[in-house]
CSV table of C-alpha atoms and ligand atoms in Angstrom, one decimal:
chain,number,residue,atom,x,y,z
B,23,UNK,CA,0.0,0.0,0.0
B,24,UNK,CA,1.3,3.5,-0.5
B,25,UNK,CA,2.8,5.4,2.0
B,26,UNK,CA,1.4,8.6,2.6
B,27,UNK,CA,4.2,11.1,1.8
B,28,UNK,CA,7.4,9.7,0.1
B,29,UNK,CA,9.0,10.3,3.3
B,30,UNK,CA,6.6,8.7,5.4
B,31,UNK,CA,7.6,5.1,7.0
B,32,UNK,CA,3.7,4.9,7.8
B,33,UNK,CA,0.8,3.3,6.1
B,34,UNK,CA,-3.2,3.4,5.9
B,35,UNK,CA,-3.4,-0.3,7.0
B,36,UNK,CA,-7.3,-0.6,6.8
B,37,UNK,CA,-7.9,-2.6,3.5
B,38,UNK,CA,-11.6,-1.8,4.2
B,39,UNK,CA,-12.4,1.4,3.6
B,40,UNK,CA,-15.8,2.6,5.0
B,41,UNK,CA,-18.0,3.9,1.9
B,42,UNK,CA,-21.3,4.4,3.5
B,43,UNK,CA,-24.0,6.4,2.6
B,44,UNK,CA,-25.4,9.8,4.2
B,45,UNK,CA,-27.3,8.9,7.1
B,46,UNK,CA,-30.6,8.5,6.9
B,47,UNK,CA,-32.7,8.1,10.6
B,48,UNK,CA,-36.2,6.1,10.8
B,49,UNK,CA,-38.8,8.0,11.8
B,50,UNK,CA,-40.3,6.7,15.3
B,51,UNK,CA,-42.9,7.8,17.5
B,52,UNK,CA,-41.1,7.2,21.1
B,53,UNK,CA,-43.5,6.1,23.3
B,54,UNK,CA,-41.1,4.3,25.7
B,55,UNK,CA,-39.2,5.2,29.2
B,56,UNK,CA,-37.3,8.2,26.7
B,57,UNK,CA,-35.6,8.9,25.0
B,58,UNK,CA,-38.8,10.7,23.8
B,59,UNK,CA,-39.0,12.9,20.4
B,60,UNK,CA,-37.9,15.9,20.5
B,61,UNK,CA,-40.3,19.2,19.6
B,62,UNK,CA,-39.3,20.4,16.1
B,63,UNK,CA,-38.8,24.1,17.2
B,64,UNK,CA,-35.7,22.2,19.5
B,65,UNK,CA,-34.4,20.3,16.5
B,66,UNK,CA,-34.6,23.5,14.4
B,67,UNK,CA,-33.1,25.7,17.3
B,68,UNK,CA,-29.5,22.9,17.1
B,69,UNK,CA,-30.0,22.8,13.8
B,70,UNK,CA,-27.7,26.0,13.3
B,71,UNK,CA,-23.7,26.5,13.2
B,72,UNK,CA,-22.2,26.4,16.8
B,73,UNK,CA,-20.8,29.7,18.1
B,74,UNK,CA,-18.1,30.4,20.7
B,75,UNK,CA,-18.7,29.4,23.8
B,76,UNK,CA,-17.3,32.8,25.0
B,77,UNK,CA,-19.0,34.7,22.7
B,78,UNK,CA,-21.3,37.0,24.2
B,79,UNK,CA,-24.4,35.8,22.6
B,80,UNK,CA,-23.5,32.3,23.9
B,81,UNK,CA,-23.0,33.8,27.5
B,82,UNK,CA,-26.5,35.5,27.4
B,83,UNK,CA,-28.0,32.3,26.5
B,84,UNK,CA,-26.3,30.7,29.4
B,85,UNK,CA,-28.1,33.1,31.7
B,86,UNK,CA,-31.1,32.6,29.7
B,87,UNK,CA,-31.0,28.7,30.4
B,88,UNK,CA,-30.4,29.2,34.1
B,89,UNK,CA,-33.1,31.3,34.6
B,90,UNK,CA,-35.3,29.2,32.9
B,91,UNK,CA,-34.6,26.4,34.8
B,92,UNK,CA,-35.3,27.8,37.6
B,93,UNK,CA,-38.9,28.4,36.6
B,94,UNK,CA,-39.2,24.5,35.3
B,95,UNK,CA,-38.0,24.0,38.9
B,96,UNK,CA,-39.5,26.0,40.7
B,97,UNK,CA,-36.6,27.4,42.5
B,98,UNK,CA,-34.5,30.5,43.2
B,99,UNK,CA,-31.0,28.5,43.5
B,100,UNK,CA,-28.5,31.0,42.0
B,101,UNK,CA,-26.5,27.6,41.6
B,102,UNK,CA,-28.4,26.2,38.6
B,103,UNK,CA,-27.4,25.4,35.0
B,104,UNK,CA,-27.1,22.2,33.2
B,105,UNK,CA,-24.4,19.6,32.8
B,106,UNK,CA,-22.9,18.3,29.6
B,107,UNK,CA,-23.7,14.8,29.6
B,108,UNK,CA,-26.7,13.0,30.2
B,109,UNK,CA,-29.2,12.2,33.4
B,110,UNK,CA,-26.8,9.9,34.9
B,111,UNK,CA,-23.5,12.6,34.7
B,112,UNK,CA,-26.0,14.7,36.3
B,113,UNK,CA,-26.8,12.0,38.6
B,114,UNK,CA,-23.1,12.0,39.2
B,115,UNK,CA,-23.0,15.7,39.8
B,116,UNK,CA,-25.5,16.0,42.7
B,117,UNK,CA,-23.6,13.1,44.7
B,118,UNK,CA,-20.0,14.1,44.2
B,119,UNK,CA,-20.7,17.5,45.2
B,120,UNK,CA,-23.1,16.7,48.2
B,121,UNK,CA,-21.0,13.7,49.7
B,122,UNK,CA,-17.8,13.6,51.5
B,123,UNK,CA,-16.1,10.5,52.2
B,124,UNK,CA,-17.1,8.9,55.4
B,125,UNK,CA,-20.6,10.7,55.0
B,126,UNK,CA,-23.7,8.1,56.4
B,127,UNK,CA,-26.0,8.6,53.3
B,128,UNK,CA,-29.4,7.1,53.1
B,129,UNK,CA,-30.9,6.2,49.7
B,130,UNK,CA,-34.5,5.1,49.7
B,131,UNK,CA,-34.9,2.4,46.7
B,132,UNK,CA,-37.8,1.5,45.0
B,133,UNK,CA,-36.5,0.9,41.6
B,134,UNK,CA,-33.6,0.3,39.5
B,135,UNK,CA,-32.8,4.4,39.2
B,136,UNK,CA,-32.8,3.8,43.5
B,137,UNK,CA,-30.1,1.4,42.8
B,138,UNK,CA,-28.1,3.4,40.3
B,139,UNK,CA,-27.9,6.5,43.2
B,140,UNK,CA,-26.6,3.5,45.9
B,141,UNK,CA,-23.7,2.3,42.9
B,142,UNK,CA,-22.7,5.8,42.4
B,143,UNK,CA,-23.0,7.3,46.5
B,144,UNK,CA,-20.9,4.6,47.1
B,145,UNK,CA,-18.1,5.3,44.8
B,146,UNK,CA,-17.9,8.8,46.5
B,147,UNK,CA,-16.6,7.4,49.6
B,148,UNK,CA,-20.1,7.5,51.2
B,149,UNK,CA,-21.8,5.0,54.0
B,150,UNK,CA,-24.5,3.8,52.2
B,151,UNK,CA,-27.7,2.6,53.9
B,152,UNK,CA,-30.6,1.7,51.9
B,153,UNK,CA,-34.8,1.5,52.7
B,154,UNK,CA,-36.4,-0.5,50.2
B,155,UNK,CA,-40.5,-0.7,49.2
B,156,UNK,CA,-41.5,-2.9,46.3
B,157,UNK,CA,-41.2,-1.7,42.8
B,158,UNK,CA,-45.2,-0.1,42.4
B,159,UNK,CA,-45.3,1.4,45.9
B,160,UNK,CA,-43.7,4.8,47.0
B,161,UNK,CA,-42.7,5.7,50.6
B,162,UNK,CA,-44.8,7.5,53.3
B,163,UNK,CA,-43.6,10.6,55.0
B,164,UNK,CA,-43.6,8.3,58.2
B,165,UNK,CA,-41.3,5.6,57.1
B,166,UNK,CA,-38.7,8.8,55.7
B,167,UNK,CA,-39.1,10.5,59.1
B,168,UNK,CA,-38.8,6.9,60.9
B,169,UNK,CA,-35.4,6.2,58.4
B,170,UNK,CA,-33.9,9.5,59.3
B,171,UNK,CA,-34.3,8.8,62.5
B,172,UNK,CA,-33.0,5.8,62.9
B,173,UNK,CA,-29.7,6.3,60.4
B,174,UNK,CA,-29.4,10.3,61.3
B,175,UNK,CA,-27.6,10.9,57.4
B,176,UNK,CA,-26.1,13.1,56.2
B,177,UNK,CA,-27.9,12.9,52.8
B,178,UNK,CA,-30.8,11.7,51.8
B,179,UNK,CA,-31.2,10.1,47.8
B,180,UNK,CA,-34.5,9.6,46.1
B,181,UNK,CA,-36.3,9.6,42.8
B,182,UNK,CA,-39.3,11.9,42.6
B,183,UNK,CA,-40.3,9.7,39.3
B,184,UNK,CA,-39.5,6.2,39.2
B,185,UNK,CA,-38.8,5.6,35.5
B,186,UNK,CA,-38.4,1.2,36.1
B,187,UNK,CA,-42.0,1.3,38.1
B,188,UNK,CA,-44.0,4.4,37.0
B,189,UNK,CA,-44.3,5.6,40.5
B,190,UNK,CA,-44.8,9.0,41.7
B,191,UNK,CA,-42.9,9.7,45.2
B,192,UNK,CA,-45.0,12.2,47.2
B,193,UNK,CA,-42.4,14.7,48.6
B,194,UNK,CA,-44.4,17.1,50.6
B,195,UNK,CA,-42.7,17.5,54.8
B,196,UNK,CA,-39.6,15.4,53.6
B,197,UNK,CA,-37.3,18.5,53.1
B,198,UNK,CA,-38.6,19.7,57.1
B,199,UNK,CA,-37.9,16.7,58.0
B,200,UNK,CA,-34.2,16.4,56.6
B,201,UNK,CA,-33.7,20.0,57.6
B,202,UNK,CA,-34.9,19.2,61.0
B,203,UNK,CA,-32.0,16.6,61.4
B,204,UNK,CA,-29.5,18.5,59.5
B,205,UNK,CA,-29.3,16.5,56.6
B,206,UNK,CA,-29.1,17.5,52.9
B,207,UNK,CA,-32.0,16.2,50.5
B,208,UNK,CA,-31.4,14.8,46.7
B,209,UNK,CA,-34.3,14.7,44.9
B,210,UNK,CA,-33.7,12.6,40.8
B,211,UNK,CA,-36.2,14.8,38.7
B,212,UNK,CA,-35.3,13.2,35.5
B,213,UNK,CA,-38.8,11.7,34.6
B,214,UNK,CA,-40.7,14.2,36.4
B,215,UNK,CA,-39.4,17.4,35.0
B,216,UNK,CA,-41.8,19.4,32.8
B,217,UNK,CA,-44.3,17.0,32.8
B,218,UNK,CA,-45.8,16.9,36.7
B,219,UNK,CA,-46.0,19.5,39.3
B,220,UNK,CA,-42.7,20.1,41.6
B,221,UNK,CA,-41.7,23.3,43.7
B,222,UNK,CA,-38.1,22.7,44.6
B,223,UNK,CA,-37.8,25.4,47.0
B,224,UNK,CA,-41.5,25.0,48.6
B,225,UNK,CA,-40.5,21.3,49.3
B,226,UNK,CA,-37.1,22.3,50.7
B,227,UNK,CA,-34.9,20.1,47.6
B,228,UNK,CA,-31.8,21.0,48.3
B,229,UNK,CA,-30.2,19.1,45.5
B,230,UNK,CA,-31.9,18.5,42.3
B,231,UNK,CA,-31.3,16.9,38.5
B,232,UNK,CA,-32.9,15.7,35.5
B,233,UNK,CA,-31.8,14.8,31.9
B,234,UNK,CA,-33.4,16.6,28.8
B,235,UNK,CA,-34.5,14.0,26.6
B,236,UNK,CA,-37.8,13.8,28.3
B,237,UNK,CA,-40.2,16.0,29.8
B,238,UNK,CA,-38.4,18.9,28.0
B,239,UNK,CA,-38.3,17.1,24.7
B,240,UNK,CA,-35.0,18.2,23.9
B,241,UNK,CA,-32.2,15.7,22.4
B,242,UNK,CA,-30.1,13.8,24.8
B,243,UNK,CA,-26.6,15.4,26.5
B,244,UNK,CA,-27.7,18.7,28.3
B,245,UNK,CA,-28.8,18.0,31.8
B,246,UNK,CA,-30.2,20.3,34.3
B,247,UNK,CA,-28.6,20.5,37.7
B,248,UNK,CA,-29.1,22.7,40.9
B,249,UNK,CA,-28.2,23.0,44.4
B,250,UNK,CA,-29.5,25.3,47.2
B,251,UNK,CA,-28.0,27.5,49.2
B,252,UNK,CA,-27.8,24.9,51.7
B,253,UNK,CA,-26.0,22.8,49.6
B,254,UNK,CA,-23.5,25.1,48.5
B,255,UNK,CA,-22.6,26.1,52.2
B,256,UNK,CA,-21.4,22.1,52.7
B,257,UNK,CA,-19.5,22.3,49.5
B,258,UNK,CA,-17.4,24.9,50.6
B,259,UNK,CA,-16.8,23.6,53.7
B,260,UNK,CA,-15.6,20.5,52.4
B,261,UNK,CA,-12.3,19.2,53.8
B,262,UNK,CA,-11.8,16.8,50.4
B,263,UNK,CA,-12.0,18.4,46.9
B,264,UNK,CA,-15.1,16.9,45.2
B,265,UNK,CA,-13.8,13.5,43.3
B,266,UNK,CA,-14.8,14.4,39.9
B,267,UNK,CA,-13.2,17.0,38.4
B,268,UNK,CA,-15.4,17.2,35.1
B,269,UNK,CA,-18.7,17.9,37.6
B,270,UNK,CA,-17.1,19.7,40.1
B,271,UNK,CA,-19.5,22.3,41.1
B,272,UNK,CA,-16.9,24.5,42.8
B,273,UNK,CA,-15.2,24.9,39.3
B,274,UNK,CA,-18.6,24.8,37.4
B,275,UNK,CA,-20.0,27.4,38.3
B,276,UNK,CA,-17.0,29.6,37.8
B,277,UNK,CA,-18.0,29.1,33.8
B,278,UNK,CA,-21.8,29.6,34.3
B,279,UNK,CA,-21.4,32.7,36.1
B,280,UNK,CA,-18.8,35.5,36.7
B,281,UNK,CA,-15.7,35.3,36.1
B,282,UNK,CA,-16.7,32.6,33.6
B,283,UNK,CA,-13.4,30.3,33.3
B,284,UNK,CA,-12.9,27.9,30.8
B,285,UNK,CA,-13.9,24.7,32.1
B,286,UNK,CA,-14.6,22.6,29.0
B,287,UNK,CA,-16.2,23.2,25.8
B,288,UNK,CA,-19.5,23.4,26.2
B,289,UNK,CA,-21.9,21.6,24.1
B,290,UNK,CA,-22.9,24.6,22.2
B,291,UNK,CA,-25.7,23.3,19.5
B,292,UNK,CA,-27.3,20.9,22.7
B,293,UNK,CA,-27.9,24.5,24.7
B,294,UNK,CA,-29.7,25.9,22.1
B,295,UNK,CA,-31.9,22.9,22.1
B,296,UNK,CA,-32.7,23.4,25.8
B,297,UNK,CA,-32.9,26.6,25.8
B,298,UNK,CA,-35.8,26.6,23.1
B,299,UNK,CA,-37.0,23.4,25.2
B,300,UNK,CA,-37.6,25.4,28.4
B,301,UNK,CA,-38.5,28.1,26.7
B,302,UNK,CA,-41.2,26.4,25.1
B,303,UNK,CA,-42.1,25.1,28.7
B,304,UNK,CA,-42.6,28.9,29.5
B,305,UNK,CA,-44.4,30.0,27.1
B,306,UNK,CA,-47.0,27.2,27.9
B,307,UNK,CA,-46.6,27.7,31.1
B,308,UNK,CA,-46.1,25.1,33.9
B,309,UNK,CA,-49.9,24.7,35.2
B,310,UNK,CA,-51.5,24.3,31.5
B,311,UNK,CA,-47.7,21.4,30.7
B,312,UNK,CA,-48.9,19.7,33.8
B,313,UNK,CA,-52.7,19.5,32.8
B,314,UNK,CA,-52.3,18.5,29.8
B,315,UNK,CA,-50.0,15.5,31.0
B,316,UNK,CA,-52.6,14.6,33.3
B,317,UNK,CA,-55.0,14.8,30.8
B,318,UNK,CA,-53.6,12.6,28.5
B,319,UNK,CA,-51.7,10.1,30.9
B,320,UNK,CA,-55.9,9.6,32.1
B,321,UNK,CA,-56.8,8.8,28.6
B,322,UNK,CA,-54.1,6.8,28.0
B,323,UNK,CA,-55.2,4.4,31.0
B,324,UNK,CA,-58.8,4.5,29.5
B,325,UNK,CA,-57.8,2.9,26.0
B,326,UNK,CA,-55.5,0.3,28.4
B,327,UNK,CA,-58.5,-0.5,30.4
B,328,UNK,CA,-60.9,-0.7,27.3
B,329,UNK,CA,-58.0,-3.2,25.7
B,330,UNK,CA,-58.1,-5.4,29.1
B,331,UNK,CA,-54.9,-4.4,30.2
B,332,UNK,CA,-54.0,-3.6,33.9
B,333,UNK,CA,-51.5,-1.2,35.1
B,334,UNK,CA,-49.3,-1.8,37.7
B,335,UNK,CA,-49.4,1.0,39.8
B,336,UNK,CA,-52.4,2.6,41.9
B,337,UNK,CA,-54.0,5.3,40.6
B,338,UNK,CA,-52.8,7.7,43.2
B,339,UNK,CA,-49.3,7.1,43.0
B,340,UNK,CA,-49.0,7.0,38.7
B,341,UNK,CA,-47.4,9.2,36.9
B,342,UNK,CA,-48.6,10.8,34.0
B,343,UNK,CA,-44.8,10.9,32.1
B,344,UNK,CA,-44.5,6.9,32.1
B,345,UNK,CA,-47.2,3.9,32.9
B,346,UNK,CA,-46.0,0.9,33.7
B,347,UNK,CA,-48.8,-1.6,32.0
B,348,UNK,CA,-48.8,-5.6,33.4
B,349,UNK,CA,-48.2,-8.1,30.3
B,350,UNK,CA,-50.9,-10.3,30.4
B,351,UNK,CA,-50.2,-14.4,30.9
B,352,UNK,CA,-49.1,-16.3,28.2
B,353,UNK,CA,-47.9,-13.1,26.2
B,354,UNK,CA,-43.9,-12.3,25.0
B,355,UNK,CA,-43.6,-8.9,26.2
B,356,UNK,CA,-40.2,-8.4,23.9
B,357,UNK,CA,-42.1,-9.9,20.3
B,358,UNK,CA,-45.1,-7.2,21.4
B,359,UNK,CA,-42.1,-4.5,21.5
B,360,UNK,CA,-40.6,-5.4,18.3
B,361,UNK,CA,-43.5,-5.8,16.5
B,362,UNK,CA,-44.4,-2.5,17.3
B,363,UNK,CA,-41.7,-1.2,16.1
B,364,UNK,CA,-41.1,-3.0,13.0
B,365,UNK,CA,-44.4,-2.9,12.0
B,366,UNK,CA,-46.1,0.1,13.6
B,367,UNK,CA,-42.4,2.6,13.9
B,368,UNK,CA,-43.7,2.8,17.4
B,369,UNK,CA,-41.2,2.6,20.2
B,370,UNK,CA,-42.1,1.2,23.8
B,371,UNK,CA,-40.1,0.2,26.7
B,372,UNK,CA,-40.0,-3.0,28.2
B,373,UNK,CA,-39.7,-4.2,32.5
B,374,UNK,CA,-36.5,-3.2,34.0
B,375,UNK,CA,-35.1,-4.9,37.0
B,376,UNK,CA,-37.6,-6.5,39.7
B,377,UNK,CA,-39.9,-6.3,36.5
B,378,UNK,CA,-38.3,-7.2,34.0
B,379,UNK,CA,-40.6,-9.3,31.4
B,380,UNK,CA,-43.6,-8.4,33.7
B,381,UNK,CA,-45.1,-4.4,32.6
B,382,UNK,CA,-44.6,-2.4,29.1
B,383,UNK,CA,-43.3,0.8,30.5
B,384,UNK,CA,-45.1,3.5,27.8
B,385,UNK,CA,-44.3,6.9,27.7
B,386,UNK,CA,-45.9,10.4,27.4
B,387,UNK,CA,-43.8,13.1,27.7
B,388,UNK,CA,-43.2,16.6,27.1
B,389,UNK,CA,-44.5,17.2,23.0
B,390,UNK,CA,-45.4,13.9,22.6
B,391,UNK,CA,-48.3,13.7,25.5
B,392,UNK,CA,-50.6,14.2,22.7
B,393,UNK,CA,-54.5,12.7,22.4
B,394,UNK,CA,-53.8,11.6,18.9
B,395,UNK,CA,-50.5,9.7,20.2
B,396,UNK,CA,-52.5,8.2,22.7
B,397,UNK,CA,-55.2,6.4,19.5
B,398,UNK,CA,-52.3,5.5,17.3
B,399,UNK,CA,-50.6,3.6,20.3
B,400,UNK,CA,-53.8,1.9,21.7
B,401,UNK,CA,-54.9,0.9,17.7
B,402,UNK,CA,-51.7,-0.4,17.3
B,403,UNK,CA,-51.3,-2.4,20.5
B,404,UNK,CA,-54.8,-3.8,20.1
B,405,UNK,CA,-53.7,-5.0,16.9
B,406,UNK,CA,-50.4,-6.5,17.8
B,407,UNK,CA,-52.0,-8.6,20.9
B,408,UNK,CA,-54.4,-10.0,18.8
B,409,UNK,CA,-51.7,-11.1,16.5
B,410,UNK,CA,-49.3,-12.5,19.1
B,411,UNK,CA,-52.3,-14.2,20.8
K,18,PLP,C1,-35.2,8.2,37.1
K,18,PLP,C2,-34.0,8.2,36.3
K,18,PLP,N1,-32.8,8.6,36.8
K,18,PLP,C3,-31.7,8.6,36.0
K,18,PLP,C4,-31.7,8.3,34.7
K,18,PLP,C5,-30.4,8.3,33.9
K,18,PLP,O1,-30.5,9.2,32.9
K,18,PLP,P1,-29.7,9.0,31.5
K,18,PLP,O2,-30.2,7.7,30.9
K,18,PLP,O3,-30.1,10.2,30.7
K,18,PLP,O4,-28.3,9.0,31.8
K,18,PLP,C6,-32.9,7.8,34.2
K,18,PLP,C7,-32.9,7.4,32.7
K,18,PLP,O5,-33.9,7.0,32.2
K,18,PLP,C8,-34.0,7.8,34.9
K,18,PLP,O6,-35.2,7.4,34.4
């Protein structure tokens, strides 16, 4: 083979050289635990050339995101802004900032994402202690209160909306009661964000996260992260520097505010994306997003119900972003997925975990909680099941 300059003693070694064509993306309606689709106004917002991400447009929209955030959050945490990287970096974020090693840290698990926060508190150095419910049931205020109690944490880990069960966790009096025995509170927003109600502040959050690729219908890679001012006091009197350099907050938020130092490139054409995401959240305002998910997440469970499907989950407790739905006996959840999706371009998710082969996890979120998503997914899964029957 030739060498690449007569001088060169190197070679192109592949003897297979790629010759693809352009790419070209099927066209699915995601239905499943997200990623969802995105609202074209987002894809047309990345769909531009990236600017510098010192350039004082790109600065302004970094305020821009922040303060929008805070209104999807319901919060007035000046530190706010979003992460480059998906739900779990942000996961990562809220843990390596709040936990010190040697710091007793209480997860409450009921579902896989419960899990995930135990894997990753513990690589921070933290004493883990878990409570567990089963996968369909969410805690009370009492067994929290009894847990800090009896464990007297530091932190305090648990998923608002439980994305392997369909659960909603009630969060109303847990912040009092982790401020009233001084312990920090991490709340996972990543299913819950822009599609059911949560005041951060009101409920005393101290640390928060999400991902974008759900309620917010924005592409994956850009995910929202804050921590109060409770939070931030603890992080500065840390006596280790926080284990993760790429997510340290101390460092981050010298780029997303004054004196803004480079940190890392930022992911330029994924914070337009948000930033039209929230924005659209905005401009249709939180009450009417939340409605309309409740709306449609109750219709949804009609057209289950009229096929003779059950969901898992009580009434009370589901969430309108994701429905866990039990596969009837004698049915392969998997050959229902695929043939949705090969024949239908319809994406749903199967059980993770504890329930894994047992529920169809289907998802509504952000632009596509939709009435006429709702028919096309109930038609088409009434036709699939009686095929596979
Ligand atoms: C509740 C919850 N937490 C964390 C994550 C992790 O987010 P990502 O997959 O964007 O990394 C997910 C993903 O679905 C989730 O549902």
């Amino acid at each position: 083979m030739a060498s690449i300059t007569p001088t060169s003693p190197n070679t192109i070694r592949s003897t297979h050289r790629p010759t693809l064509k352009p790419l070209v993306v099927p066209e699915r309606l995601l239905l499943g635990p997200g990623p969802s689709n995105a609202d074209p106004q987002v894809i047309a917002a990345m769909d531009q050339q990236p600017i510098g991400h010192f350039d004082p447009d790109y600065l302004v929209m970094m305020d821009e995101v922040q303060e929008l955030l805070r209104y999807a959050w319901q919060t007035d945490n000046a530190l706010t802004y979003a992460i480059a990287g998906t739900g779990s970096a942000a996961m990562e974020a809220t843990l390596a900032n709040a936990i010190e090693p040697g710091d007793r840290v209480l997860v409450a698990v009921k579902g896989y994402f419960g899990h995930r926060l135990v894997a990753m508190a513990e690589r921070y150095g933290g004493a883990v202690q878990t409570i567990h419910k089963p996968w369909g049931e969410a805690f009370t205020l009492a067994e929290l209160t009894a847990a800090l109690d009896t464990y007297q944490p530091a932190v305090l880990a648990i998923v608002h909306a439980e994305t392997s069960t369909g659960v909603r966790q009630p969060l109303e009096g847990l912040g009092a009661a982790c401020r009233a025995h001084g312990c920090l509170l991490i709340v996972d927003t990543v299913t819950s964000l822009g599609g059911l109600p949560i005041f951060l502040d009101d409920w005393q959050v101290d640390l928060a996260y999400s991902c974008s690729q759900k309620g917010l219908s924005c592409a994956p890679g850009i995910s929202p992260f804050t921590m109060s001012p409770r939070a931030v006091e603890k992080l500065e009197r840390r006596s280790h520097p926080v284990a993760n350099w790429y997510l340290d907050a101390t460092l981050l938020r010298q780029y997303w505010g004054p004196p803004r130092v480079y940190h890392h490139t930022a992911p330029v054409n994924l914070t337009y994306a948000l930033r039209e995401a929230l924005r659209l959240l905005a401009e249709e305002g939180l009450a009417a997003r939340w409605q309309r998910h409740q709306k449609n997440a109750e219709y949804l469970w009609a057209g289950l119900a009229d096929l003779g499907l059950t969901c898992h989950v009580s009434e009370a407790l589901r969430l309108p972003t994701l429905t866990t739905v039990r596969v009837p006996d004698g049915v392969d959840a998997k050959a229902v997925i695929r043939k949705l999706l090969a024949d239908y371009n319809l994406e749903i998710g199967g059980g993770l975990g504890d329930l894994a082969g047992k529920v169809w996890r289907i998802g509504l979120m952000g632009y596509n909680s939709q009435p006429q998503n709702v028919d096309t997914l109930i038609k088409a899964l009434g036709e699939v099941l009686r095929a596979v029957a």
